[in-house]
CSV table of N, CA and C in Angstrom, one decimal:
chain,number,residue,atom,x,y,z
A,1,UNK,N,-43.5,-48.2,-93.0
A,1,UNK,CA,-44.6,-48.0,-92.0
A,1,UNK,C,-44.1,-47.1,-90.9
A,2,UNK,N,-45.1,-46.6,-90.1
A,2,UNK,CA,-44.8,-45.8,-89.0
A,2,UNK,C,-44.0,-46.6,-87.9
A,3,UNK,N,-44.4,-47.8,-87.7
A,3,UNK,CA,-43.7,-48.6,-86.7
A,3,UNK,C,-42.3,-48.9,-87.1
A,4,UNK,N,-42.0,-49.1,-88.4
A,4,UNK,CA,-40.6,-49.3,-88.9
A,4,UNK,C,-39.8,-48.0,-88.7
A,5,UNK,N,-40.4,-46.9,-89.0
A,5,UNK,CA,-39.7,-45.6,-88.8
A,5,UNK,C,-39.4,-45.4,-87.3
A,6,UNK,N,-40.3,-45.7,-86.5
A,6,UNK,CA,-40.1,-45.5,-85.0
A,6,UNK,C,-39.0,-46.5,-84.5
A,7,UNK,N,-39.0,-47.7,-85.0
A,7,UNK,CA,-38.0,-48.7,-84.6
A,7,UNK,C,-36.6,-48.2,-85.1
A,8,UNK,N,-36.6,-47.7,-86.3
A,8,UNK,CA,-35.3,-47.2,-86.9
A,8,UNK,C,-34.8,-46.0,-86.0
A,9,UNK,N,-35.7,-45.1,-85.7
A,9,UNK,CA,-35.3,-43.9,-84.9
A,9,UNK,C,-34.8,-44.4,-83.5
A,10,UNK,N,-35.5,-45.3,-82.9
A,10,UNK,CA,-35.1,-45.8,-81.6
A,10,UNK,C,-33.7,-46.5,-81.7
A,11,UNK,N,-33.5,-47.3,-82.7
A,11,UNK,CA,-32.2,-47.9,-82.9
A,11,UNK,C,-31.1,-46.9,-83.1
A,12,UNK,N,-31.4,-45.9,-83.9
A,12,UNK,CA,-30.4,-44.9,-84.1
A,12,UNK,C,-30.0,-44.1,-82.8
A,13,UNK,N,-31.0,-43.9,-82.0
A,13,UNK,CA,-30.8,-43.2,-80.7
A,13,UNK,C,-30.0,-44.1,-79.8
A,14,UNK,N,-30.3,-45.4,-79.8
A,14,UNK,CA,-29.5,-46.3,-79.0
A,14,UNK,C,-28.0,-46.4,-79.4
A,15,UNK,N,-27.8,-46.4,-80.8
A,15,UNK,CA,-26.4,-46.4,-81.3
A,15,UNK,C,-25.7,-45.1,-81.0
A,16,UNK,N,-26.4,-44.0,-81.1
A,16,UNK,CA,-25.8,-42.7,-80.7
A,16,UNK,C,-25.4,-42.7,-79.2
A,17,UNK,N,-26.2,-43.2,-78.4
A,17,UNK,CA,-25.9,-43.3,-77.0
A,17,UNK,C,-24.7,-44.2,-76.7
A,18,UNK,N,-24.7,-45.4,-77.4
A,18,UNK,CA,-23.6,-46.3,-77.2
A,18,UNK,C,-22.3,-45.7,-77.7
A,19,UNK,N,-22.3,-44.9,-78.7
A,19,UNK,CA,-21.1,-44.3,-79.2
A,19,UNK,C,-20.6,-43.2,-78.3
A,20,UNK,N,-21.4,-42.7,-77.4
A,20,UNK,CA,-21.0,-41.5,-76.6
A,20,UNK,C,-20.7,-42.0,-75.1
A,21,UNK,N,-20.9,-43.3,-74.8
A,21,UNK,CA,-20.7,-43.7,-73.4
A,21,UNK,C,-19.7,-44.8,-73.3
A,22,UNK,N,-19.2,-44.9,-72.1
A,22,UNK,CA,-18.3,-46.0,-71.7
A,22,UNK,C,-19.1,-47.2,-71.3
A,23,UNK,N,-18.9,-48.3,-71.8
A,23,UNK,CA,-19.8,-49.5,-71.6
A,23,UNK,C,-19.7,-49.9,-70.1
A,24,UNK,N,-18.6,-49.8,-69.5
A,24,UNK,CA,-18.4,-50.3,-68.1
A,24,UNK,C,-19.1,-49.4,-67.1
A,25,UNK,N,-18.8,-48.1,-67.2
A,25,UNK,CA,-19.3,-47.2,-66.1
A,25,UNK,C,-20.6,-46.5,-66.5
A,26,UNK,N,-20.9,-46.4,-67.7
A,26,UNK,CA,-22.1,-45.7,-68.2
A,26,UNK,C,-21.9,-44.2,-68.3
A,27,UNK,N,-20.6,-43.8,-68.0
A,27,UNK,CA,-20.3,-42.3,-68.1
A,27,UNK,C,-20.1,-42.0,-69.6
A,28,UNK,N,-20.0,-40.7,-69.9
A,28,UNK,CA,-19.6,-40.3,-71.2
A,28,UNK,C,-18.2,-40.8,-71.5
A,29,UNK,N,-17.9,-41.0,-72.8
A,29,UNK,CA,-16.5,-41.4,-73.1
A,29,UNK,C,-15.7,-40.2,-73.5
A,30,UNK,N,-14.4,-40.4,-73.7
A,30,UNK,CA,-13.5,-39.4,-74.1
A,30,UNK,C,-13.9,-38.6,-75.3
A,31,UNK,N,-14.2,-39.3,-76.4
A,31,UNK,CA,-14.6,-38.7,-77.7
A,31,UNK,C,-15.7,-37.8,-77.5
A,32,UNK,N,-16.8,-38.2,-76.8
A,32,UNK,CA,-17.9,-37.3,-76.6
A,32,UNK,C,-17.6,-36.1,-75.8
A,33,UNK,N,-16.8,-36.2,-74.8
A,33,UNK,CA,-16.5,-35.0,-74.0
A,33,UNK,C,-15.6,-34.1,-74.7
A,34,UNK,N,-14.7,-34.6,-75.5
A,34,UNK,CA,-13.8,-33.7,-76.4
A,34,UNK,C,-14.7,-32.9,-77.3
A,35,UNK,N,-15.7,-33.5,-77.9
A,35,UNK,CA,-16.7,-32.7,-78.7
A,35,UNK,C,-17.4,-31.6,-77.9
A,36,UNK,N,-17.8,-32.0,-76.7
A,36,UNK,CA,-18.5,-31.0,-75.8
A,36,UNK,C,-17.5,-29.9,-75.5
A,37,UNK,N,-16.3,-30.2,-75.1
A,37,UNK,CA,-15.3,-29.2,-74.7
A,37,UNK,C,-15.0,-28.2,-75.9
A,38,UNK,N,-14.9,-28.7,-77.1
A,38,UNK,CA,-14.7,-27.9,-78.3
A,38,UNK,C,-15.8,-26.9,-78.4
A,39,UNK,N,-17.1,-27.4,-78.3
A,39,UNK,CA,-18.2,-26.5,-78.4
A,39,UNK,C,-18.2,-25.4,-77.3
A,40,UNK,N,-17.9,-25.9,-76.1
A,40,UNK,CA,-17.8,-24.9,-74.9
A,40,UNK,C,-16.7,-23.9,-75.1
A,41,UNK,N,-15.6,-24.3,-75.7
A,41,UNK,CA,-14.5,-23.3,-75.9
A,41,UNK,C,-15.0,-22.2,-76.9
A,42,UNK,N,-15.8,-22.6,-77.9
A,42,UNK,CA,-16.3,-21.6,-78.8
A,42,UNK,C,-17.3,-20.7,-78.1
A,43,UNK,N,-18.1,-21.3,-77.3
A,43,UNK,CA,-19.1,-20.5,-76.5
A,43,UNK,C,-18.3,-19.5,-75.5
A,44,UNK,N,-17.3,-20.0,-74.9
A,44,UNK,CA,-16.5,-19.2,-74.0
A,44,UNK,C,-15.9,-18.0,-74.7
A,45,UNK,N,-15.4,-18.2,-75.9
A,45,UNK,CA,-14.8,-17.1,-76.7
A,45,UNK,C,-15.9,-16.1,-77.1
A,46,UNK,N,-17.1,-16.5,-77.2
A,46,UNK,CA,-18.2,-15.5,-77.5
A,46,UNK,C,-18.7,-14.9,-76.3
A,47,UNK,N,-18.9,-15.6,-75.2
A,47,UNK,CA,-19.6,-15.1,-74.1
A,47,UNK,C,-18.7,-14.8,-72.9
A,48,UNK,N,-17.6,-15.4,-72.8
A,48,UNK,CA,-16.7,-15.2,-71.6
A,48,UNK,C,-17.2,-15.9,-70.4
A,49,UNK,N,-18.2,-16.8,-70.5
A,49,UNK,CA,-18.6,-17.6,-69.4
A,49,UNK,C,-17.5,-18.6,-68.9
A,50,UNK,N,-17.2,-18.6,-67.7
A,50,UNK,CA,-16.1,-19.4,-67.2
A,50,UNK,C,-16.5,-20.9,-67.3
A,51,UNK,N,-15.5,-21.7,-67.4
A,51,UNK,CA,-15.6,-23.2,-67.2
A,51,UNK,C,-14.3,-23.7,-66.8
A,52,UNK,N,-14.3,-24.9,-66.2
A,52,UNK,CA,-13.1,-25.6,-65.7
A,52,UNK,C,-13.2,-27.0,-65.9
A,53,UNK,N,-12.1,-27.7,-65.9
A,53,UNK,CA,-12.1,-29.2,-65.9
A,53,UNK,C,-11.3,-29.7,-64.8
A,54,UNK,N,-11.7,-30.9,-64.4
A,54,UNK,CA,-10.9,-31.7,-63.4
A,54,UNK,C,-10.6,-33.0,-64.0
A,55,UNK,N,-9.3,-33.4,-64.0
A,55,UNK,CA,-8.9,-34.7,-64.4
A,55,UNK,C,-8.5,-35.4,-63.1
A,56,UNK,N,-9.2,-36.6,-62.9
A,56,UNK,CA,-8.9,-37.4,-61.7
A,56,UNK,C,-8.4,-38.8,-62.1
A,57,UNK,N,-7.5,-39.3,-61.2
A,57,UNK,CA,-6.9,-40.6,-61.4
A,57,UNK,C,-7.0,-41.3,-60.1
A,58,UNK,N,-7.5,-42.6,-60.2
A,58,UNK,CA,-7.6,-43.4,-59.0
A,58,UNK,C,-6.2,-43.8,-58.5
A,59,UNK,N,-6.0,-43.5,-57.2
A,59,UNK,CA,-4.7,-43.8,-56.7
A,59,UNK,C,-4.5,-45.3,-56.5
A,60,UNK,N,-3.3,-45.7,-56.8
A,60,UNK,CA,-2.9,-47.1,-56.6
A,60,UNK,C,-3.8,-48.1,-57.3
A,61,UNK,N,-4.4,-47.8,-58.4
A,61,UNK,CA,-5.3,-48.7,-59.1
A,61,UNK,C,-4.6,-50.0,-59.6
A,62,UNK,N,-3.4,-49.9,-60.0
A,62,UNK,CA,-2.7,-51.1,-60.5
A,62,UNK,C,-2.6,-52.1,-59.3
A,63,UNK,N,-2.3,-51.6,-58.1
A,63,UNK,CA,-2.2,-52.4,-56.9
A,63,UNK,C,-3.5,-53.1,-56.7
A,64,UNK,N,-4.6,-52.4,-56.8
A,64,UNK,CA,-6.0,-53.0,-56.6
A,64,UNK,C,-6.2,-54.1,-57.6
A,65,UNK,N,-5.9,-53.9,-58.9
A,65,UNK,CA,-6.0,-55.0,-59.9
A,65,UNK,C,-5.1,-56.1,-59.6
A,66,UNK,N,-3.9,-55.9,-59.2
A,66,UNK,CA,-2.9,-56.9,-59.0
A,66,UNK,C,-3.3,-57.8,-57.7
A,67,UNK,N,-3.7,-57.1,-56.7
A,67,UNK,CA,-4.0,-57.8,-55.4
A,67,UNK,C,-5.4,-58.5,-55.4
A,68,UNK,N,-6.4,-57.8,-56.0
A,68,UNK,CA,-7.8,-58.3,-55.9
A,68,UNK,C,-8.4,-58.8,-57.2
A,69,UNK,N,-7.7,-58.6,-58.3
A,69,UNK,CA,-8.1,-59.0,-59.6
A,69,UNK,C,-8.9,-58.0,-60.4
A,70,UNK,N,-9.0,-58.2,-61.6
A,70,UNK,CA,-9.7,-57.2,-62.5
A,70,UNK,C,-11.2,-57.1,-62.3
A,71,UNK,N,-11.9,-58.1,-61.8
A,71,UNK,CA,-13.3,-57.9,-61.5
A,71,UNK,C,-13.5,-56.9,-60.3
A,72,UNK,N,-12.6,-56.9,-59.4
A,72,UNK,CA,-12.6,-55.9,-58.3
A,72,UNK,C,-12.2,-54.5,-58.9
A,73,UNK,N,-11.2,-54.5,-59.8
A,73,UNK,CA,-10.9,-53.2,-60.4
A,73,UNK,C,-12.1,-52.6,-61.1
A,74,UNK,N,-12.8,-53.5,-61.8
A,74,UNK,CA,-14.0,-53.0,-62.5
A,74,UNK,C,-15.1,-52.5,-61.5
A,75,UNK,N,-15.2,-53.2,-60.4
A,75,UNK,CA,-16.1,-52.7,-59.3
A,75,UNK,C,-15.7,-51.3,-58.8
A,76,UNK,N,-14.4,-51.1,-58.7
A,76,UNK,CA,-13.9,-49.8,-58.2
A,76,UNK,C,-14.2,-48.7,-59.2
A,77,UNK,N,-14.0,-49.0,-60.5
A,77,UNK,CA,-14.3,-48.1,-61.6
A,77,UNK,C,-15.8,-47.7,-61.6
A,78,UNK,N,-16.7,-48.7,-61.4
A,78,UNK,CA,-18.1,-48.4,-61.4
A,78,UNK,C,-18.5,-47.6,-60.2
A,79,UNK,N,-17.9,-47.9,-59.0
A,79,UNK,CA,-18.2,-47.2,-57.8
A,79,UNK,C,-17.7,-45.8,-57.9
A,80,UNK,N,-16.5,-45.6,-58.4
A,80,UNK,CA,-16.0,-44.2,-58.5
A,80,UNK,C,-16.8,-43.4,-59.5
A,81,UNK,N,-17.3,-44.0,-60.6
A,81,UNK,CA,-18.2,-43.3,-61.5
A,81,UNK,C,-19.4,-42.9,-60.8
A,82,UNK,N,-20.0,-43.7,-60.0
A,82,UNK,CA,-21.2,-43.3,-59.2
A,82,UNK,C,-21.0,-42.2,-58.3
A,83,UNK,N,-19.8,-42.2,-57.6
A,83,UNK,CA,-19.5,-41.1,-56.7
A,83,UNK,C,-19.3,-39.8,-57.4
A,84,UNK,N,-18.6,-39.9,-58.6
A,84,UNK,CA,-18.4,-38.7,-59.4
A,84,UNK,C,-19.8,-38.1,-59.8
A,85,UNK,N,-20.6,-38.9,-60.3
A,85,UNK,CA,-22.0,-38.5,-60.8
A,85,UNK,C,-22.7,-37.8,-59.6
A,86,UNK,N,-22.6,-38.4,-58.4
A,86,UNK,CA,-23.3,-37.9,-57.3
A,86,UNK,C,-22.7,-36.6,-56.7
A,87,UNK,N,-21.4,-36.4,-57.0
A,87,UNK,CA,-20.7,-35.2,-56.4
A,87,UNK,C,-20.8,-34.0,-57.2
A,88,UNK,N,-21.3,-34.1,-58.5
A,88,UNK,CA,-21.4,-32.9,-59.4
A,88,UNK,C,-22.8,-32.4,-59.5
A,89,UNK,N,-22.9,-31.2,-60.1
A,89,UNK,CA,-24.2,-30.6,-60.3
A,89,UNK,C,-24.8,-31.2,-61.6
A,90,UNK,N,-26.1,-31.0,-61.8
A,90,UNK,CA,-26.8,-31.5,-63.0
A,90,UNK,C,-26.1,-31.0,-64.3
A,91,UNK,N,-25.7,-29.8,-64.5
A,91,UNK,CA,-25.1,-29.4,-65.8
A,91,UNK,C,-23.7,-29.9,-66.0
A,92,UNK,N,-23.0,-30.4,-65.0
A,92,UNK,CA,-21.7,-30.9,-65.1
A,92,UNK,C,-21.7,-32.2,-65.8
A,93,UNK,N,-20.6,-32.5,-66.5
A,93,UNK,CA,-20.5,-33.8,-67.2
A,93,UNK,C,-19.3,-34.5,-66.8
A,94,UNK,N,-19.4,-35.8,-66.6
A,94,UNK,CA,-18.4,-36.7,-66.2
A,94,UNK,C,-18.1,-37.7,-67.3
A,95,UNK,N,-16.8,-38.0,-67.5
A,95,UNK,CA,-16.4,-38.9,-68.5
A,95,UNK,C,-15.4,-39.9,-68.0
A,96,UNK,N,-15.4,-41.1,-68.5
A,96,UNK,CA,-14.2,-41.9,-68.3
A,96,UNK,C,-13.2,-41.5,-69.3
A,97,UNK,N,-12.1,-41.0,-68.9
A,97,UNK,CA,-11.1,-40.4,-69.7
A,97,UNK,C,-10.2,-41.5,-70.3
A,98,UNK,N,-10.0,-42.5,-69.6
A,98,UNK,CA,-9.2,-43.6,-70.0
A,98,UNK,C,-8.7,-44.4,-68.9
A,99,UNK,N,-8.7,-45.7,-68.9
A,99,UNK,CA,-8.2,-46.6,-67.8
A,99,UNK,C,-8.9,-46.2,-66.5
A,100,UNK,N,-8.1,-45.7,-65.6
A,100,UNK,CA,-8.6,-45.3,-64.3
A,100,UNK,C,-8.7,-43.7,-64.2
A,101,UNK,N,-8.6,-43.1,-65.3
A,101,UNK,CA,-8.8,-41.6,-65.3
A,101,UNK,C,-10.2,-41.2,-65.7
A,102,UNK,N,-10.6,-40.1,-65.0
A,102,UNK,CA,-11.9,-39.5,-65.3
A,102,UNK,C,-11.7,-38.0,-65.5
A,103,UNK,N,-12.7,-37.4,-66.3
A,103,UNK,CA,-12.7,-36.0,-66.5
A,103,UNK,C,-14.0,-35.4,-66.1
A,104,UNK,N,-14.0,-34.3,-65.4
A,104,UNK,CA,-15.2,-33.7,-65.0
A,104,UNK,C,-15.2,-32.3,-65.7
A,105,UNK,N,-16.2,-32.0,-66.5
A,105,UNK,CA,-16.4,-30.7,-67.1
A,105,UNK,C,-17.4,-29.9,-66.3
A,106,UNK,N,-17.0,-28.7,-65.9
A,106,UNK,CA,-17.7,-27.8,-65.0
A,106,UNK,C,-18.1,-26.5,-65.7
A,107,UNK,N,-19.2,-26.5,-66.4
A,107,UNK,CA,-19.6,-25.2,-67.1
A,107,UNK,C,-20.0,-24.2,-66.0
A,108,UNK,N,-19.8,-22.9,-66.5
A,108,UNK,CA,-20.2,-21.8,-65.6
A,108,UNK,C,-19.5,-21.9,-64.2
A,109,UNK,N,-18.3,-22.3,-64.2
A,109,UNK,CA,-17.6,-22.5,-63.0
A,109,UNK,C,-16.2,-21.9,-62.9
A,110,UNK,N,-16.0,-21.1,-61.8
A,110,UNK,CA,-14.6,-20.5,-61.6
A,110,UNK,C,-13.7,-21.5,-61.1
A,111,UNK,N,-12.4,-21.1,-61.0
A,111,UNK,CA,-11.4,-22.0,-60.4
A,111,UNK,C,-11.7,-22.3,-59.0
A,112,UNK,N,-12.1,-21.3,-58.2
A,112,UNK,CA,-12.5,-21.5,-56.8
A,112,UNK,C,-13.6,-22.5,-56.6
A,113,UNK,N,-14.6,-22.3,-57.5
A,113,UNK,CA,-15.8,-23.3,-57.4
A,113,UNK,C,-15.4,-24.7,-57.8
A,114,UNK,N,-14.5,-24.8,-58.8
A,114,UNK,CA,-14.0,-26.1,-59.2
A,114,UNK,C,-13.2,-26.8,-58.1
A,115,UNK,N,-12.5,-26.0,-57.3
A,115,UNK,CA,-11.8,-26.5,-56.1
A,115,UNK,C,-12.8,-27.1,-55.1
A,116,UNK,N,-13.9,-26.4,-55.0
A,116,UNK,CA,-15.0,-26.9,-54.1
A,116,UNK,C,-15.5,-28.2,-54.5
A,117,UNK,N,-15.7,-28.3,-55.8
A,117,UNK,CA,-16.2,-29.6,-56.4
A,117,UNK,C,-15.2,-30.7,-56.1
A,118,UNK,N,-13.9,-30.4,-56.4
A,118,UNK,CA,-12.9,-31.4,-56.1
A,118,UNK,C,-12.9,-31.9,-54.7
A,119,UNK,N,-13.0,-30.9,-53.7
A,119,UNK,CA,-13.1,-31.3,-52.3
A,119,UNK,C,-14.3,-32.2,-52.0
A,120,UNK,N,-15.4,-31.9,-52.7
A,120,UNK,CA,-16.6,-32.7,-52.5
A,120,UNK,C,-16.4,-34.1,-53.0
A,121,UNK,N,-15.7,-34.2,-54.2
A,121,UNK,CA,-15.4,-35.5,-54.7
A,121,UNK,C,-14.6,-36.3,-53.8
A,122,UNK,N,-13.5,-35.7,-53.3
A,122,UNK,CA,-12.7,-36.5,-52.4
A,122,UNK,C,-13.4,-36.9,-51.1
A,123,UNK,N,-14.2,-36.0,-50.5
A,123,UNK,CA,-14.9,-36.3,-49.3
A,123,UNK,C,-15.9,-37.4,-49.5
A,124,UNK,N,-16.6,-37.4,-50.7
A,124,UNK,CA,-17.5,-38.5,-51.0
A,124,UNK,C,-16.8,-39.8,-51.2
A,125,UNK,N,-15.7,-39.8,-51.9
A,125,UNK,CA,-14.9,-41.0,-52.0
A,125,UNK,C,-14.5,-41.6,-50.7
A,126,UNK,N,-14.0,-40.7,-49.8
A,126,UNK,CA,-13.6,-41.1,-48.5
A,126,UNK,C,-14.7,-41.8,-47.7
A,127,UNK,N,-15.9,-41.3,-47.9
A,127,UNK,CA,-17.1,-41.8,-47.2
A,127,UNK,C,-17.7,-43.0,-47.8
A,128,UNK,N,-17.2,-43.5,-49.0
A,128,UNK,CA,-17.8,-44.5,-49.7
A,128,UNK,C,-16.8,-45.7,-50.0
A,129,UNK,N,-16.6,-46.6,-49.1
A,129,UNK,CA,-15.7,-47.7,-49.4
A,129,UNK,C,-16.4,-48.6,-50.5
A,130,UNK,N,-15.5,-49.2,-51.2
A,130,UNK,CA,-16.0,-50.1,-52.3
A,130,UNK,C,-16.0,-51.5,-51.8
A,131,UNK,N,-17.1,-52.2,-51.8
A,131,UNK,CA,-17.2,-53.6,-51.3
A,131,UNK,C,-17.2,-54.5,-52.4
A,132,UNK,N,-16.2,-55.5,-52.3
A,132,UNK,CA,-16.1,-56.5,-53.4
A,132,UNK,C,-15.6,-57.8,-52.8
A,133,UNK,N,-16.3,-58.8,-53.0
A,133,UNK,CA,-15.8,-60.1,-52.5
A,133,UNK,C,-15.5,-60.2,-51.0
A,134,UNK,N,-16.3,-59.5,-50.2
A,134,UNK,CA,-16.0,-59.5,-48.8
A,134,UNK,C,-14.9,-58.5,-48.3
A,135,UNK,N,-14.4,-57.8,-49.2
A,135,UNK,CA,-13.4,-56.8,-48.9
A,135,UNK,C,-14.0,-55.4,-49.1
A,136,UNK,N,-13.6,-54.5,-48.1
A,136,UNK,CA,-14.0,-53.1,-48.2
A,136,UNK,C,-12.7,-52.3,-48.5
A,137,UNK,N,-12.7,-51.7,-49.7
A,137,UNK,CA,-11.5,-50.9,-50.1
A,137,UNK,C,-11.8,-49.4,-50.0
A,138,UNK,N,-10.8,-48.7,-49.4
A,138,UNK,CA,-10.9,-47.3,-49.4
A,138,UNK,C,-10.2,-46.8,-50.7
A,139,UNK,N,-11.0,-46.1,-51.5
A,139,UNK,CA,-10.5,-45.7,-52.8
A,139,UNK,C,-10.3,-44.2,-52.7
A,140,UNK,N,-9.2,-43.7,-53.2
A,140,UNK,CA,-8.8,-42.3,-53.2
A,140,UNK,C,-8.4,-41.9,-54.7
A,141,UNK,N,-8.5,-40.6,-54.9
A,141,UNK,CA,-8.2,-40.0,-56.2
A,141,UNK,C,-7.3,-38.8,-56.0
A,142,UNK,N,-6.4,-38.6,-57.0
A,142,UNK,CA,-5.7,-37.4,-57.1
A,142,UNK,C,-6.4,-36.6,-58.2
A,143,UNK,N,-6.6,-35.3,-58.0
A,143,UNK,CA,-7.3,-34.5,-59.0
A,143,UNK,C,-6.5,-33.3,-59.4
A,144,UNK,N,-6.5,-33.0,-60.7
A,144,UNK,CA,-5.8,-31.8,-61.3
A,144,UNK,C,-6.9,-30.9,-61.9
A,145,UNK,N,-6.8,-29.6,-61.6
A,145,UNK,CA,-7.9,-28.7,-62.0
A,145,UNK,C,-7.2,-27.6,-62.9
A,146,UNK,N,-8.0,-27.2,-64.0
A,146,UNK,CA,-7.5,-26.1,-64.8
A,146,UNK,C,-8.8,-25.4,-65.3
A,147,UNK,N,-8.7,-24.0,-65.2
A,147,UNK,CA,-9.8,-23.2,-65.7
A,147,UNK,C,-9.5,-22.8,-67.1
A,148,UNK,N,-10.6,-22.6,-67.9
A,148,UNK,CA,-10.4,-22.1,-69.3
A,148,UNK,C,-10.0,-20.6,-69.2
A,149,UNK,N,-9.1,-20.2,-70.1
A,149,UNK,CA,-8.6,-18.8,-70.2
A,149,UNK,C,-8.7,-18.4,-71.7
A,150,UNK,N,-8.7,-17.1,-71.9
A,150,UNK,CA,-8.9,-16.7,-73.3
A,150,UNK,C,-7.8,-17.2,-74.3
A,151,UNK,N,-6.6,-17.3,-73.8
A,151,UNK,CA,-5.5,-17.7,-74.7
A,151,UNK,C,-5.3,-19.2,-74.8
A,152,UNK,N,-6.1,-20.0,-74.2
A,152,UNK,CA,-6.0,-21.4,-74.2
A,152,UNK,C,-6.8,-22.1,-75.2
A,153,UNK,N,-6.3,-23.2,-75.7
A,153,UNK,CA,-7.0,-24.2,-76.5
A,153,UNK,C,-7.5,-25.3,-75.6
A,154,UNK,N,-8.3,-26.1,-76.1
A,154,UNK,CA,-8.8,-27.3,-75.3
A,154,UNK,C,-7.6,-28.2,-75.0
A,155,UNK,N,-6.7,-28.4,-76.0
A,155,UNK,CA,-5.5,-29.2,-75.8
A,155,UNK,C,-4.7,-28.6,-74.6
A,156,UNK,N,-4.5,-27.3,-74.6
A,156,UNK,CA,-3.7,-26.7,-73.5
A,156,UNK,C,-4.4,-26.8,-72.2
A,157,UNK,N,-5.7,-26.6,-72.2
A,157,UNK,CA,-6.5,-26.8,-70.9
A,157,UNK,C,-6.3,-28.2,-70.4
A,158,UNK,N,-6.4,-29.2,-71.2
A,158,UNK,CA,-6.3,-30.6,-70.8
A,158,UNK,C,-4.9,-30.9,-70.3
A,159,UNK,N,-3.9,-30.4,-71.1
A,159,UNK,CA,-2.5,-30.6,-70.7
A,159,UNK,C,-2.2,-30.0,-69.3
A,160,UNK,N,-2.7,-28.8,-69.1
A,160,UNK,CA,-2.5,-28.2,-67.8
A,160,UNK,C,-3.2,-28.9,-66.6
A,161,UNK,N,-4.4,-29.4,-66.9
A,161,UNK,CA,-5.1,-30.2,-65.8
A,161,UNK,C,-4.3,-31.5,-65.6
A,162,UNK,N,-3.8,-32.1,-66.6
A,162,UNK,CA,-3.0,-33.3,-66.5
A,162,UNK,C,-1.7,-33.1,-65.8
A,163,UNK,N,-1.1,-32.0,-66.1
A,163,UNK,CA,0.2,-31.6,-65.4
A,163,UNK,C,-0.1,-31.4,-63.9
A,164,UNK,N,-1.2,-30.8,-63.5
A,164,UNK,CA,-1.6,-30.6,-62.1
A,164,UNK,C,-1.8,-31.9,-61.5
A,165,UNK,N,-2.5,-32.8,-62.2
A,165,UNK,CA,-2.8,-34.1,-61.6
A,165,UNK,C,-1.5,-34.8,-61.3
A,166,UNK,N,-0.5,-34.8,-62.2
A,166,UNK,CA,0.7,-35.5,-62.0
A,166,UNK,C,1.6,-34.9,-60.9
A,167,UNK,N,1.5,-33.6,-60.7
A,167,UNK,CA,2.1,-32.9,-59.6
A,167,UNK,C,1.6,-33.5,-58.3
A,168,UNK,N,0.3,-33.7,-58.3
A,168,UNK,CA,-0.3,-34.3,-57.1
A,168,UNK,C,0.1,-35.7,-56.9
A,169,UNK,N,0.2,-36.5,-57.9
A,169,UNK,CA,0.7,-37.9,-57.8
A,169,UNK,C,2.1,-37.9,-57.2
A,170,UNK,N,3.0,-37.0,-57.7
A,170,UNK,CA,4.3,-37.0,-57.3
A,170,UNK,C,4.5,-36.5,-55.9
A,171,UNK,N,3.5,-35.7,-55.4
A,171,UNK,CA,3.5,-35.1,-54.1
A,171,UNK,C,2.9,-36.0,-53.0
A,172,UNK,N,2.4,-37.2,-53.4
A,172,UNK,CA,2.0,-38.1,-52.4
A,172,UNK,C,0.6,-38.7,-52.6
A,173,UNK,N,-0.1,-38.3,-53.7
A,173,UNK,CA,-1.5,-38.9,-54.0
A,173,UNK,C,-2.5,-38.3,-53.0
A,174,UNK,N,-3.8,-38.6,-53.4
A,174,UNK,CA,-5.0,-38.2,-52.7
A,174,UNK,C,-4.9,-36.7,-52.4
A,175,UNK,N,-4.6,-36.0,-53.5
A,175,UNK,CA,-4.4,-34.5,-53.4
A,175,UNK,C,-5.2,-33.8,-54.5
A,176,UNK,N,-5.4,-32.5,-54.3
A,176,UNK,CA,-6.0,-31.7,-55.3
A,176,UNK,C,-4.9,-30.7,-55.7
A,177,UNK,N,-4.6,-30.6,-57.0
A,177,UNK,CA,-3.7,-29.6,-57.5
A,177,UNK,C,-4.3,-28.8,-58.6
A,178,UNK,N,-4.0,-27.5,-58.6
A,178,UNK,CA,-4.5,-26.6,-59.6
A,178,UNK,C,-3.4,-26.2,-60.6
A,179,UNK,N,-3.8,-25.8,-61.7
A,179,UNK,CA,-2.8,-25.3,-62.7
A,179,UNK,C,-2.0,-24.2,-62.0
A,180,UNK,N,-0.7,-24.2,-62.3
A,180,UNK,CA,0.2,-23.2,-61.7
A,180,UNK,C,-0.2,-21.8,-62.2
A,181,UNK,N,0.2,-20.8,-61.4
A,181,UNK,CA,-0.1,-19.4,-61.7
A,181,UNK,C,0.6,-19.0,-63.0
A,182,UNK,N,1.8,-19.5,-63.2
A,182,UNK,CA,2.5,-19.2,-64.4
A,182,UNK,C,1.8,-19.8,-65.7
A,183,UNK,N,1.3,-21.0,-65.5
A,183,UNK,CA,0.6,-21.6,-66.7
A,183,UNK,C,-0.8,-21.0,-66.9
A,184,UNK,N,-1.4,-20.6,-65.8
A,184,UNK,CA,-2.8,-20.0,-66.0
A,184,UNK,C,-2.7,-18.8,-66.8
């Protein structure tokens, strides 16, 4: 019947959505964003339209979980997800990359523009304490940025953004680092 077909289509849409999103934050998940990035890499090779990625990691997240408990850690993840969504443009995509890491995909974006988005993310995090159980936590992130280039694969792009992120972590956290000129 028509009703059964509609119910089946609705359930399929729901399952597709569940397969593409992180249950805690409601953001896209890693698998979905990897698929998007592969499609965008093909588009980039055809059109030359720039794009960049930002990988962000919540600073001192283990300490938050250890000191305040995992429910507080979950509240921090949810709050950071909300800040990331609010800090990016409509065509940008945000994913929970794993644990306390997030990835922001910035289509039609140069390296300089991506740096501006990263600064906006950090400013909005600084202005948005996370309240949990009577405690207000100041949450910060270190961000690594890499632009797509003709000779890069998605794996290379992500590795370079990750390397930039870890340079920022080693340099003191709450920083923005970009792919090195040699790697770019």
